[in-house]
GROMACS .gro file of C-alpha atoms in nm:
model
  481
    1MET     CA    1  -4.290  -0.198   4.348
    2SER     CA    2  -4.378  -0.107   3.990
    3ARG     CA    3  -4.214  -0.291   3.711
    4TRP     CA    4  -4.063   0.034   3.589
    5LEU     CA    5  -3.889   0.111   3.915
    6GLN     CA    6  -3.767  -0.257   3.959
    7GLU     CA    7  -3.608  -0.252   3.612
    8ILE     CA    8  -3.433   0.084   3.637
    9THR     CA    9  -3.308   0.011   3.983
   10ARG     CA   10  -3.166  -0.328   3.861
   11SER     CA   11  -3.005  -0.168   3.550
   12LEU     CA   12  -2.851   0.129   3.729
   13SER     CA   13  -2.727  -0.058   4.033
   14GLY     CA   14  -2.525  -0.302   3.814
   15SER     CA   15  -2.415  -0.051   3.552
   16PRO     CA   16  -2.050   0.049   3.487
   17HIS     CA   17  -2.158   0.370   3.312
   18GLY     CA   18  -2.307   0.694   3.441
   19VAL     CA   19  -2.439   1.046   3.353
   20THR     CA   20  -2.205   1.333   3.234
   21GLU     CA   21  -2.296   1.696   3.212
   22VAL     CA   22  -2.132   1.831   2.901
   23GLU     CA   23  -2.106   2.186   3.045
   24GLY     CA   24  -1.886   2.167   3.345
   25GLY     CA   25  -1.791   1.803   3.313
   26ARG     CA   26  -1.972   1.682   3.621
   27THR     CA   27  -2.004   1.302   3.615
   28ILE     CA   28  -2.190   1.051   3.838
   29SER     CA   29  -2.191   0.678   3.814
   30HIS     CA   30  -2.525   0.504   3.782
   31PRO     CA   31  -2.495   0.337   4.130
   32ASP     CA   32  -2.414   0.682   4.271
   33LEU     CA   33  -2.710   0.831   4.097
   34LEU     CA   34  -2.931   0.593   4.292
   35ALA     CA   35  -2.757   0.703   4.609
   36ARG     CA   36  -2.818   1.062   4.509
   37ALA     CA   37  -3.188   0.981   4.477
   38ASP     CA   38  -3.170   0.839   4.831
   39ILE     CA   39  -3.081   1.194   4.943
   40TRP     CA   40  -3.381   1.326   4.745
   41ASN     CA   41  -3.598   1.084   4.928
   42ARG     CA   42  -3.601   1.307   5.231
   43ALA     CA   43  -3.760   1.580   5.021
   44MET     CA   44  -4.026   1.351   4.883
   45SER     CA   45  -4.130   1.195   5.209
   46GLY     CA   46  -4.510   1.212   5.264
   47LEU     CA   47  -4.587   1.329   4.912
   48SER     CA   48  -4.745   1.002   4.782
   49GLY     CA   49  -5.010   1.082   4.531
   50GLN     CA   50  -4.918   1.452   4.522
   51VAL     CA   51  -4.790   1.649   4.230
   52VAL     CA   52  -4.422   1.753   4.251
   53SER     CA   53  -4.344   2.032   3.997
   54VAL     CA   54  -3.983   2.031   3.888
   55VAL     CA   55  -3.828   2.346   3.730
   56LEU     CA   56  -3.463   2.257   3.712
   57PRO     CA   57  -3.196   2.286   3.435
   58ASN     CA   58  -3.104   1.979   3.232
   59GLY     CA   59  -2.870   1.770   3.430
   60ILE     CA   60  -2.798   1.516   3.704
   61GLU     CA   61  -3.016   1.677   3.973
   62TRP     CA   62  -3.327   1.656   3.753
   63ILE     CA   63  -3.268   1.285   3.699
   64ALA     CA   64  -3.215   1.217   4.069
   65ALA     CA   65  -3.521   1.405   4.159
   66TYR     CA   66  -3.727   1.206   3.904
   67ILE     CA   67  -3.613   0.870   4.056
   68ALA     CA   68  -3.684   0.982   4.411
   69CYS     CA   69  -4.021   1.128   4.312
   70LEU     CA   70  -4.144   0.798   4.153
   71ARG     CA   71  -4.002   0.591   4.443
   72ASN     CA   72  -4.204   0.783   4.689
   73GLY     CA   73  -4.527   0.749   4.489
   74ALA     CA   74  -4.537   1.120   4.403
   75VAL     CA   75  -4.646   1.254   4.049
   76PHE     CA   76  -4.353   1.395   3.864
   77ASN     CA   77  -4.449   1.714   3.682
   78PRO     CA   78  -4.150   1.836   3.468
   79ILE     CA   79  -4.164   2.206   3.353
   80PRO     CA   80  -3.921   2.376   3.110
   81TYR     CA   81  -3.661   2.561   3.306
   82PHE     CA   82  -3.693   2.883   3.098
   83SER     CA   83  -4.076   2.916   3.155
   84SER     CA   84  -4.186   3.270   3.256
   85VAL     CA   85  -4.316   3.349   3.592
   86GLY     CA   86  -4.645   3.430   3.437
   87GLU     CA   87  -4.674   3.105   3.250
   88LEU     CA   88  -4.567   2.919   3.566
   89ALA     CA   89  -4.841   3.092   3.766
   90ARG     CA   90  -5.104   2.944   3.519
   91ILE     CA   91  -4.948   2.596   3.545
   92PHE     CA   92  -4.928   2.596   3.918
   93THR     CA   93  -5.295   2.717   3.949
   94TYR     CA   94  -5.389   2.425   3.725
   95VAL     CA   95  -5.174   2.140   3.872
   96GLN     CA   96  -5.171   2.250   4.246
   97PRO     CA   97  -4.836   2.106   4.332
   98GLY     CA   98  -4.764   1.966   4.681
   99LEU     CA   99  -4.394   2.066   4.625
  100LEU     CA  100  -4.203   2.287   4.397
  101ILE     CA  101  -3.830   2.190   4.321
  102THR     CA  102  -3.638   2.470   4.168
  103ASP     CA  103  -3.316   2.663   4.185
  104ARG     CA  104  -3.460   2.978   4.041
  105GLU     CA  105  -3.446   3.261   4.288
  106ASP     CA  106  -3.733   3.446   4.123
  107LEU     CA  107  -3.967   3.154   4.189
  108ILE     CA  108  -3.848   3.086   4.545
  109THR     CA  109  -3.914   3.454   4.620
  110ARG     CA  110  -4.245   3.463   4.439
  111TYR     CA  111  -4.387   3.154   4.603
  112ILE     CA  112  -4.234   3.167   4.958
  113GLY     CA  113  -4.526   3.110   5.196
  114GLU     CA  114  -4.761   3.002   4.925
  115MET     CA  115  -4.624   2.653   4.854
  116SER     CA  116  -4.359   2.422   4.973
  117ALA     CA  117  -4.034   2.475   4.773
  118LEU     CA  118  -3.699   2.310   4.785
  119THR     CA  119  -3.368   2.379   4.608
  120PRO     CA  120  -3.088   2.127   4.515
  121ASP     CA  121  -2.862   2.313   4.756
  122GLN     CA  122  -3.097   2.234   5.037
  123VAL     CA  123  -3.112   1.878   4.942
  124ALA     CA  124  -2.734   1.854   4.921
  125ALA     CA  125  -2.707   1.918   5.299
  126LEU     CA  126  -2.931   1.620   5.379
  127GLU     CA  127  -2.833   1.266   5.460
  128PRO     CA  128  -2.949   0.989   5.246
  129ILE     CA  129  -3.234   0.766   5.365
  130ALA     CA  130  -3.400   0.466   5.220
  131CYS     CA  131  -3.749   0.528   5.081
  132THR     CA  132  -4.013   0.438   5.339
  133ALA     CA  133  -4.327   0.525   5.131
  134GLU     CA  134  -4.562   0.258   5.017
  135GLU     CA  135  -4.427   0.128   4.693
  136PRO     CA  136  -4.619   0.232   4.394
  137ASP     CA  137  -4.757  -0.038   4.164
  138ASP     CA  138  -4.797  -0.028   3.778
  139ASP     CA  139  -5.129   0.153   3.803
  140ALA     CA  140  -4.991   0.441   4.002
  141ILE     CA  141  -4.952   0.770   3.825
  142ALA     CA  142  -4.586   0.842   3.751
  143CYS     CA  143  -4.596   1.166   3.564
  144LEU     CA  144  -4.816   1.455   3.476
  145TYR     CA  145  -4.716   1.615   3.144
  146TYR     CA  146  -4.854   1.966   3.127
  147SER     CA  147  -4.931   2.117   2.787
  148SER     CA  148  -5.091   2.453   2.706
  149GLY     CA  149  -5.176   2.293   2.364
  150THR     CA  150  -5.144   2.455   2.032
  151THR     CA  151  -5.497   2.571   2.068
  152GLY     CA  152  -5.440   2.737   2.401
  153ASN     CA  153  -5.647   2.481   2.609
  154PRO     CA  154  -5.430   2.336   2.894
  155LYS     CA  155  -5.404   1.962   2.922
  156GLY     CA  156  -5.249   1.746   3.189
  157VAL     CA  157  -5.149   1.411   3.050
  158LEU     CA  158  -5.143   1.144   3.320
  159TYR     CA  159  -4.890   0.863   3.255
  160SER     CA  160  -4.876   0.552   3.479
  161HIS     CA  161  -4.577   0.346   3.589
  162GLY     CA  162  -4.706   0.077   3.366
  163ASN     CA  163  -4.734   0.322   3.075
  164VAL     CA  164  -4.370   0.424   3.117
  165PHE     CA  165  -4.231   0.070   3.129
  166ALA     CA  166  -4.433  -0.046   2.828
  167LEU     CA  167  -4.318   0.254   2.626
  168ILE     CA  168  -3.951   0.268   2.709
  169ASP     CA  169  -3.898  -0.106   2.693
  170SER     CA  170  -4.053  -0.102   2.350
  171ILE     CA  171  -3.840   0.199   2.243
  172ASN     CA  172  -3.519   0.027   2.337
  173ARG     CA  173  -3.612  -0.278   2.133
  174GLY     CA  174  -3.738  -0.077   1.831
  175PHE     CA  175  -3.442   0.165   1.826
  176ARG     CA  176  -3.199  -0.107   1.923
  177PHE     CA  177  -3.071   0.089   2.228
  178ASP     CA  178  -2.873  -0.123   2.467
  179ALA     CA  179  -2.626  -0.094   2.764
  180GLU     CA  180  -2.350   0.048   2.532
  181THR     CA  181  -2.562   0.308   2.346
  182ARG     CA  182  -2.421   0.652   2.417
  183GLN     CA  183  -2.706   0.903   2.432
  184LEU     CA  184  -2.694   1.295   2.425
  185ALA     CA  185  -2.990   1.466   2.583
  186PHE     CA  186  -3.007   1.845   2.526
  187LEU     CA  187  -3.367   1.935   2.436
  188PRO     CA  188  -3.551   2.089   2.746
  189PHE     CA  189  -3.600   1.819   3.007
  190GLY     CA  190  -3.942   1.975   3.082
  191HIS     CA  191  -4.070   1.832   2.758
  192THR     CA  192  -4.126   1.467   2.668
  193ALA     CA  193  -3.875   1.443   2.373
  194SER     CA  194  -3.551   1.415   2.571
  195ILE     CA  195  -3.737   1.226   2.849
  196ASN     CA  196  -3.868   0.947   2.617
  197TYR     CA  197  -3.592   0.928   2.349
  198ASN     CA  198  -3.281   0.979   2.564
  199ILE     CA  199  -3.309   0.993   2.947
  200LEU     CA  200  -3.547   0.709   3.016
  201PRO     CA  201  -3.410   0.461   2.761
  202ALA     CA  202  -3.058   0.521   2.906
  203LEU     CA  203  -3.190   0.462   3.262
  204LEU     CA  204  -3.363   0.137   3.160
  205ALA     CA  205  -3.063   0.006   2.959
  206GLY     CA  206  -2.805   0.139   3.220
  207SER     CA  207  -2.625   0.305   2.936
  208PRO     CA  208  -2.398   0.615   2.910
  209LEU     CA  209  -2.599   0.946   2.913
  210PHE     CA  210  -2.454   1.285   2.824
  211THR     CA  211  -2.664   1.595   2.903
  212SER     CA  212  -2.648   1.959   2.788
  213GLN     CA  213  -2.825   2.257   2.917
  214GLY     CA  214  -2.967   2.325   2.570
  215PHE     CA  215  -2.893   2.405   2.197
  216GLU     CA  216  -2.783   2.751   2.275
  217LYS     CA  217  -2.487   2.601   2.456
  218LEU     CA  218  -2.427   2.364   2.165
  219ARG     CA  219  -2.489   2.561   1.859
  220ALA     CA  220  -2.120   2.641   1.805
  221ASN     CA  221  -1.988   2.293   1.875
  222PHE     CA  222  -2.275   2.061   1.827
  223PHE     CA  223  -2.097   1.809   1.599
  224GLN     CA  224  -1.774   1.836   1.808
  225VAL     CA  225  -1.966   1.724   2.119
  226LEU     CA  226  -2.108   1.431   1.924
  227ALA     CA  227  -1.765   1.334   1.795
  228GLU     CA  228  -1.565   1.378   2.121
  229ASN     CA  229  -1.815   1.171   2.326
  230ARG     CA  230  -1.873   0.900   2.062
  231ILE     CA  231  -2.243   0.972   2.073
  232ASN     CA  232  -2.460   0.700   1.911
  233TYR     CA  233  -2.794   0.886   1.920
  234THR     CA  234  -2.946   1.221   2.000
  235GLU     CA  235  -3.288   1.381   1.946
  236VAL     CA  236  -3.353   1.716   1.784
  237VAL     CA  237  -3.665   1.910   1.684
  238PRO     CA  238  -3.705   2.058   1.332
  239SER     CA  239  -3.617   2.413   1.445
  240VAL     CA  240  -3.271   2.286   1.569
  241LEU     CA  241  -3.217   2.089   1.246
  242LEU     CA  242  -3.305   2.402   1.039
  243MET     CA  243  -3.064   2.613   1.246
  244LEU     CA  244  -2.782   2.358   1.192
  245LEU     CA  245  -2.849   2.378   0.818
  246LYS     CA  246  -2.818   2.760   0.846
  247LEU     CA  247  -2.497   2.745   1.054
  248LYS     CA  248  -2.325   2.531   0.795
  249HIS     CA  249  -2.072   2.371   1.028
  250ASP     CA  250  -1.743   2.249   0.897
  251LEU     CA  251  -1.708   1.879   0.987
  252THR     CA  252  -1.350   1.849   0.868
  253GLY     CA  253  -1.149   1.639   1.111
  254LEU     CA  254  -1.448   1.523   1.320
  255ASP     CA  255  -1.501   1.146   1.355
  256LEU     CA  256  -1.876   1.093   1.354
  257SER     CA  257  -1.855   0.719   1.278
  258ALA     CA  258  -2.018   0.636   1.613
  259LEU     CA  259  -2.331   0.826   1.523
  260ARG     CA  260  -2.601   0.585   1.396
  261PHE     CA  261  -2.853   0.859   1.314
  262ILE     CA  262  -3.024   1.161   1.457
  263GLY     CA  263  -3.393   1.153   1.552
  264CYS     CA  264  -3.611   1.449   1.479
  265GLY     CA  265  -3.958   1.485   1.626
  266SER     CA  266  -4.210   1.693   1.829
  267SER     CA  267  -4.318   1.883   1.518
  268THR     CA  268  -4.350   1.831   1.136
  269LEU     CA  269  -4.023   1.767   0.973
  270PRO     CA  270  -4.026   1.904   0.612
  271LEU     CA  271  -3.909   1.632   0.374
  272GLU     CA  272  -3.696   1.884   0.192
  273SER     CA  273  -3.514   1.986   0.514
  274GLN     CA  274  -3.459   1.614   0.602
  275ARG     CA  275  -3.293   1.553   0.268
  276ASP     CA  276  -3.093   1.876   0.279
  277PHE     CA  277  -2.949   1.792   0.621
  278MET     CA  278  -2.847   1.440   0.518
  279GLN     CA  279  -2.683   1.574   0.200
  280THR     CA  280  -2.512   1.866   0.382
  281TYR     CA  281  -2.371   1.675   0.676
  282GLY     CA  282  -2.378   1.309   0.569
  283VAL     CA  283  -2.570   1.219   0.882
  284LYS     CA  284  -2.896   1.012   0.852
  285VAL     CA  285  -3.215   1.168   1.008
  286ALA     CA  286  -3.517   0.982   1.123
  287ASN     CA  287  -3.855   1.142   1.108
  288LEU     CA  288  -4.017   1.055   1.447
  289TYR     CA  289  -4.382   1.063   1.555
  290GLY     CA  290  -4.559   1.050   1.890
  291LEU     CA  291  -4.770   1.243   2.128
  292SER     CA  292  -4.765   1.323   2.505
  293GLU     CA  293  -5.061   1.090   2.547
  294THR     CA  294  -4.873   0.791   2.386
  295GLY     CA  295  -4.508   0.873   2.385
  296PRO     CA  296  -4.320   0.772   2.057
  297SER     CA  297  -4.547   0.531   1.869
  298HIS     CA  298  -4.335   0.451   1.564
  299VAL     CA  299  -3.976   0.395   1.474
  300ASP     CA  300  -3.823   0.530   1.152
  301ASP     CA  301  -3.485   0.362   1.122
  302PRO     CA  302  -3.272   0.505   0.845
  303THR     CA  303  -3.007   0.228   0.893
  304VAL     CA  304  -3.230  -0.048   0.755
  305ASP     CA  305  -3.181  -0.167   0.394
  306GLY     CA  306  -3.402   0.002   0.145
  307TRP     CA  307  -3.493   0.301   0.383
  308GLU     CA  308  -3.636   0.611   0.213
  309PRO     CA  309  -3.713   0.945   0.389
  310GLY     CA  310  -4.065   1.072   0.412
  311SER     CA  311  -4.243   0.825   0.646
  312ILE     CA  312  -4.269   0.789   1.026
  313GLY     CA  313  -4.179   0.423   0.996
  314VAL     CA  314  -4.339   0.128   1.146
  315ALA     CA  315  -4.540   0.104   1.473
  316LEU     CA  316  -4.351   0.019   1.789
  317ASP     CA  317  -4.435  -0.322   1.928
  318CYS     CA  318  -4.601  -0.164   2.237
  319ASN     CA  319  -4.901  -0.038   2.028
  320GLN     CA  320  -5.125  -0.107   1.738
  321CYS     CA  321  -5.177   0.155   1.481
  322ARG     CA  322  -5.457   0.182   1.218
  323ILE     CA  323  -5.598   0.450   0.989
  324ALA     CA  324  -5.966   0.531   1.036
  325GLU     CA  325  -6.200   0.584   0.746
  326ASP     CA  326  -6.151   0.958   0.763
  327GLY     CA  327  -5.783   0.920   0.758
  328GLU     CA  328  -5.716   0.981   1.131
  329ILE     CA  329  -5.429   0.798   1.299
  330LEU     CA  330  -5.559   0.567   1.587
  331LEU     CA  331  -5.330   0.411   1.851
  332LYS     CA  332  -5.398   0.133   2.101
  333GLY     CA  333  -5.176  -0.033   2.361
  334PRO     CA  334  -5.030  -0.018   2.715
  335ASN     CA  335  -4.838   0.305   2.626
  336VAL     CA  336  -5.169   0.495   2.583
  337PHE     CA  337  -5.218   0.732   2.870
  338VAL     CA  338  -5.464   0.669   3.152
  339GLY     CA  339  -5.632   1.011   3.181
  340TYR     CA  340  -5.636   1.382   3.153
  341TYR     CA  341  -5.578   1.570   3.481
  342LYS     CA  342  -5.920   1.714   3.595
  343ASN     CA  343  -6.080   1.627   3.261
  344GLU     CA  344  -6.226   1.282   3.240
  345ALA     CA  345  -6.482   1.392   2.978
  346LEU     CA  346  -6.204   1.489   2.728
  347TYR     CA  347  -6.037   1.148   2.797
  348ASN     CA  348  -6.363   0.966   2.718
  349GLU     CA  349  -6.398   1.169   2.399
  350VAL     CA  350  -6.049   1.074   2.258
  351VAL     CA  351  -6.012   0.722   2.386
  352VAL     CA  352  -6.292   0.497   2.239
  353ASP     CA  353  -6.286   0.124   2.291
  354GLY     CA  354  -5.915   0.152   2.385
  355TRP     CA  355  -5.824   0.340   2.065
  356PHE     CA  356  -5.676   0.687   2.109
  357HIS     CA  357  -5.789   0.928   1.847
  358THR     CA  358  -5.468   1.132   1.774
  359GLY     CA  359  -5.624   1.410   1.579
  360ASP     CA  360  -5.361   1.347   1.315
  361LEU     CA  361  -5.402   1.235   0.958
  362GLY     CA  362  -5.192   0.970   0.785
  363ARG     CA  363  -5.189   0.671   0.561
  364GLU     CA  364  -5.046   0.313   0.571
  365GLU     CA  365  -4.815   0.196   0.287
  366PRO     CA  366  -4.699  -0.157   0.204
  367GLY     CA  367  -4.486  -0.322   0.465
  368GLY     CA  368  -4.667  -0.160   0.757
  369VAL     CA  369  -4.498   0.175   0.706
  370PHE     CA  370  -4.704   0.478   0.799
  371VAL     CA  371  -4.692   0.841   0.671
  372PHE     CA  372  -4.810   1.143   0.873
  373THR     CA  373  -4.980   1.398   0.651
  374ASP     CA  374  -5.112   1.669   0.886
  375ARG     CA  375  -5.320   1.765   1.183
  376LYS     CA  376  -5.685   1.684   1.126
  377LYS     CA  377  -5.797   2.024   1.264
  378ASP     CA  378  -5.548   2.210   1.045
  379LEU     CA  379  -5.711   2.103   0.719
  380ILE     CA  380  -5.795   2.395   0.494
  381ILE     CA  381  -6.134   2.356   0.327
  382LYS     CA  382  -6.156   2.567   0.013
  383SER     CA  383  -6.486   2.549  -0.186
  384GLY     CA  384  -6.552   2.220  -0.012
  385ILE     CA  385  -6.223   2.062  -0.098
  386ASN     CA  386  -5.993   1.944   0.181
  387ILE     CA  387  -5.633   2.077   0.148
  388VAL     CA  388  -5.349   1.953   0.358
  389PRO     CA  389  -5.120   2.241   0.466
  390ALA     CA  390  -4.816   2.025   0.480
  391GLU     CA  391  -4.839   1.957   0.102
  392ILE     CA  392  -4.817   2.330   0.039
  393GLU     CA  393  -4.545   2.388   0.296
  394GLU     CA  394  -4.340   2.105   0.153
  395VAL     CA  395  -4.333   2.274  -0.189
  396ILE     CA  396  -4.234   2.613  -0.035
  397TYR     CA  397  -3.951   2.461   0.150
  398GLY     CA  398  -3.805   2.377  -0.189
  399CYS     CA  399  -3.730   2.748  -0.227
  400ASP     CA  400  -3.368   2.797  -0.125
  401ALA     CA  401  -3.431   3.133   0.040
  402VAL     CA  402  -3.697   2.995   0.281
  403LEU     CA  403  -3.608   2.908   0.638
  404GLY     CA  404  -3.959   2.830   0.757
  405CYS     CA  405  -4.317   2.853   0.644
  406VAL     CA  406  -4.681   2.793   0.755
  407ALA     CA  407  -4.993   2.755   0.547
  408VAL     CA  408  -5.330   2.824   0.715
  409GLY     CA  409  -5.689   2.879   0.619
  410LYS     CA  410  -5.809   3.236   0.595
  411GLN     CA  411  -6.177   3.303   0.601
  412ASP     CA  412  -6.333   3.406   0.263
  413PRO     CA  413  -6.691   3.497   0.176
  414VAL     CA  414  -6.679   3.317  -0.160
  415HIS     CA  415  -6.463   3.005  -0.101
  416GLY     CA  416  -6.520   2.959   0.269
  417GLU     CA  417  -6.139   2.958   0.318
  418VAL     CA  418  -5.850   3.051   0.103
  419ILE     CA  419  -5.486   2.973   0.156
  420ALA     CA  420  -5.267   3.217   0.349
  421VAL     CA  421  -4.887   3.151   0.396
  422ALA     CA  422  -4.632   3.304   0.625
  423VAL     CA  423  -4.266   3.274   0.518
  424ALA     CA  424  -3.958   3.327   0.719
  425PRO     CA  425  -3.638   3.396   0.510
  426LYS     CA  426  -3.300   3.245   0.578
  427ASP     CA  427  -3.143   3.592   0.517
  428PRO     CA  428  -3.326   3.867   0.714
  429SER     CA  429  -3.204   4.126   0.462
  430VAL     CA  430  -3.361   3.950   0.160
  431ASP     CA  431  -3.576   4.163  -0.070
  432ARG     CA  432  -3.923   4.062   0.062
  433ASP     CA  433  -4.103   4.135  -0.265
  434GLU     CA  434  -3.861   3.909  -0.455
  435LEU     CA  435  -3.898   3.632  -0.203
  436ILE     CA  436  -4.279   3.640  -0.242
  437LYS     CA  437  -4.228   3.629  -0.622
  438ALA     CA  438  -4.006   3.326  -0.578
  439VAL     CA  439  -4.252   3.151  -0.353
  440ARG     CA  440  -4.541   3.212  -0.592
  441ALA     CA  441  -4.334   3.078  -0.887
  442ILE     CA  442  -4.246   2.747  -0.713
  443CYS     CA  443  -4.611   2.709  -0.607
  444ARG     CA  444  -4.738   2.762  -0.961
  445GLU     CA  445  -4.484   2.511  -1.087
  446LYS     CA  446  -4.567   2.231  -0.839
  447LEU     CA  447  -4.923   2.284  -0.705
  448SER     CA  448  -5.269   2.250  -0.859
  449THR     CA  449  -5.448   2.579  -0.918
  450HIS     CA  450  -5.688   2.530  -0.630
  451LYS     CA  451  -5.400   2.487  -0.392
  452LEU     CA  452  -5.219   2.809  -0.475
  453PRO     CA  453  -5.182   3.056  -0.186
  454SER     CA  454  -5.401   3.370  -0.213
  455VAL     CA  455  -5.199   3.553   0.043
  456ILE     CA  456  -4.823   3.532   0.106
  457GLU     CA  457  -4.651   3.741   0.381
  458VAL     CA  458  -4.296   3.748   0.486
  459VAL     CA  459  -4.240   3.734   0.870
  460ASP     CA  460  -3.928   3.761   1.082
  461GLU     CA  461  -3.983   3.414   1.237
  462ILE     CA  462  -4.229   3.136   1.258
  463PRO     CA  463  -4.381   3.114   1.615
  464LYS     CA  464  -4.308   2.791   1.808
  465THR     CA  465  -4.358   2.666   2.156
  466HIS     CA  466  -4.057   2.601   2.390
  467SER     CA  467  -4.059   2.245   2.265
  468GLY     CA  468  -4.030   2.351   1.901
  469LYS     CA  469  -4.393   2.276   1.810
  470LEU     CA  470  -4.542   2.501   1.546
  471GLN     CA  471  -4.796   2.752   1.688
  472ARG     CA  472  -5.018   2.750   1.379
  473ARG     CA  473  -5.290   2.919   1.569
  474LYS     CA  474  -5.087   3.243   1.601
  475ILE     CA  475  -5.043   3.253   1.228
  476ARG     CA  476  -5.416   3.181   1.177
  477ASP     CA  477  -5.509   3.460   1.426
  478HIS     CA  478  -5.265   3.693   1.237
  479PHE     CA  479  -5.428   3.652   0.905
  480ALA     CA  480  -5.775   3.675   1.066
  481ARG     CA  481  -5.713   4.039   1.171
   0.00000   0.00000   0.00000
C-alpha cells in the first residue's frame, strides 16, 4: 500500500475528530468516514488504473469517494460541481472516464448508456466491503487534475501517491497544521486549492474539517462561521477576498481569536488588497503560491516575527526553488508531478533535469524569501522593454474606486505593444469617464512614462475561471478586436 494511504488510514482510524458539513449540519467521525469509504469500495471494484470523474458538491460523500477511489487503484478526477454540460462534454472526451460519479440529474440523463455512472443514493443502498483490489504503491497515479488552462489548451496533470504524500506531509509541517487544527474548506472541491490546503492536510493530521458548499452560501455569514466553529485556517482566492472587502461585514461581537490567518492563492493577490483586508478586518492574510503540477510550493506565514506582506514566503521543505537567469521560477522535488495526461512531449518540455519550469517570474530576497512578479508569457514588450503587468495593476488597485483590473499588451505598429487596461469599478453606477481620469492620474503619479497605459476601458467585471484564476487571454482578445 502507498505511504499516502497508509498514513491517512492510520490517522483517521485513531482520530477523535471528524468532518462537518456547515450547511445542514451533517457530521461523520473519521473512523466512520473510513467505513463510508468501504461502502464506496463496491462502486470502485475493477477500476484499477482507470479514471473516475467525480462531479459532486463539496461535502462528506466527495471525501469518501476520494478515499475509496485511491484504495482501489483508480485515478481520481475531481471536476467542479457547477461545470456546464458543454464543458463537461469536452472534459469527458479528453479524460475518457471509466466511471462518472455525480448526483446531477442532467448528467445522468445525458450520459446514460454512454458511460457508467453512479450516484451517492445508489451507493448508500450498498453494503460495505473491504477493498480487494491490488494495493497501489507510491508510483501509482492518484489523481488527474484537469485544467483548460488560461490559454485554452487542456492539460491533465498526473499526480502520484508519492507526490501527494510528499506534498501534504510538507504542508502540514510548513503551515504547522496538526491533529487539533480546525480547517474550513469552501472553495470548489473540483479545484486543487481546497484539496491541497484544507482537505488532504486534515485527512493526514486526523484534524477537524468543516466543509461548505461554496462562498455563495457563506457570503452573508462568512466570519460568523469562522467564529462559531473556532476555525484556525481557511483558504480563499483573491476574488473572494475582494468581495469580502466590498461587503464590509461588521465583526462586532465575533470571537475570531482562534483564526491564525487566512491563506489566499490560485491567482495573483494584489498587495494593496492584502493590506486593505488586514486593516479592515484585523485578520492576517498569507499570499500563497503553487501550481497544479506541484501543489503549494512555498509557505508565507504572517504569524512569524518580522513578517511583511508582499512575498510568497519560503520554499516548503519538499522542494527546492531557484530563479533562472531569465527570472523564471524553477521547482524540483518529490512533489513535482509525474506527467501530463496524453502529452509526454509537453512534460519533457517543462521538466528538464528534474526542474519544473513554472512559466512564472520571480526573485529571491535575503533569508530565502521569494517574490512572485508575474507570468512569463504575460510580459508586455513595448519598444523592446519588458514591462510586468502586475506592477501596473498594483498601482491601479491603489485607486479606491477600483474593484479589479487587468493590464495586457495590445499590438501596435510603432511600439510592438502598448499597454491596455481593463478596470472593473466597485460601484457599477460610477461615472466611467471620471473613473478613467482617476486611474490615469494615479498612473501618472506612480509609474514611469513608458509604463503608462495607452488604453483604459471600464468593464462590468474581470473574467475569471471557476477557481478564481484571471482569464487574461479574454481581456487580451477583447483589446485585439
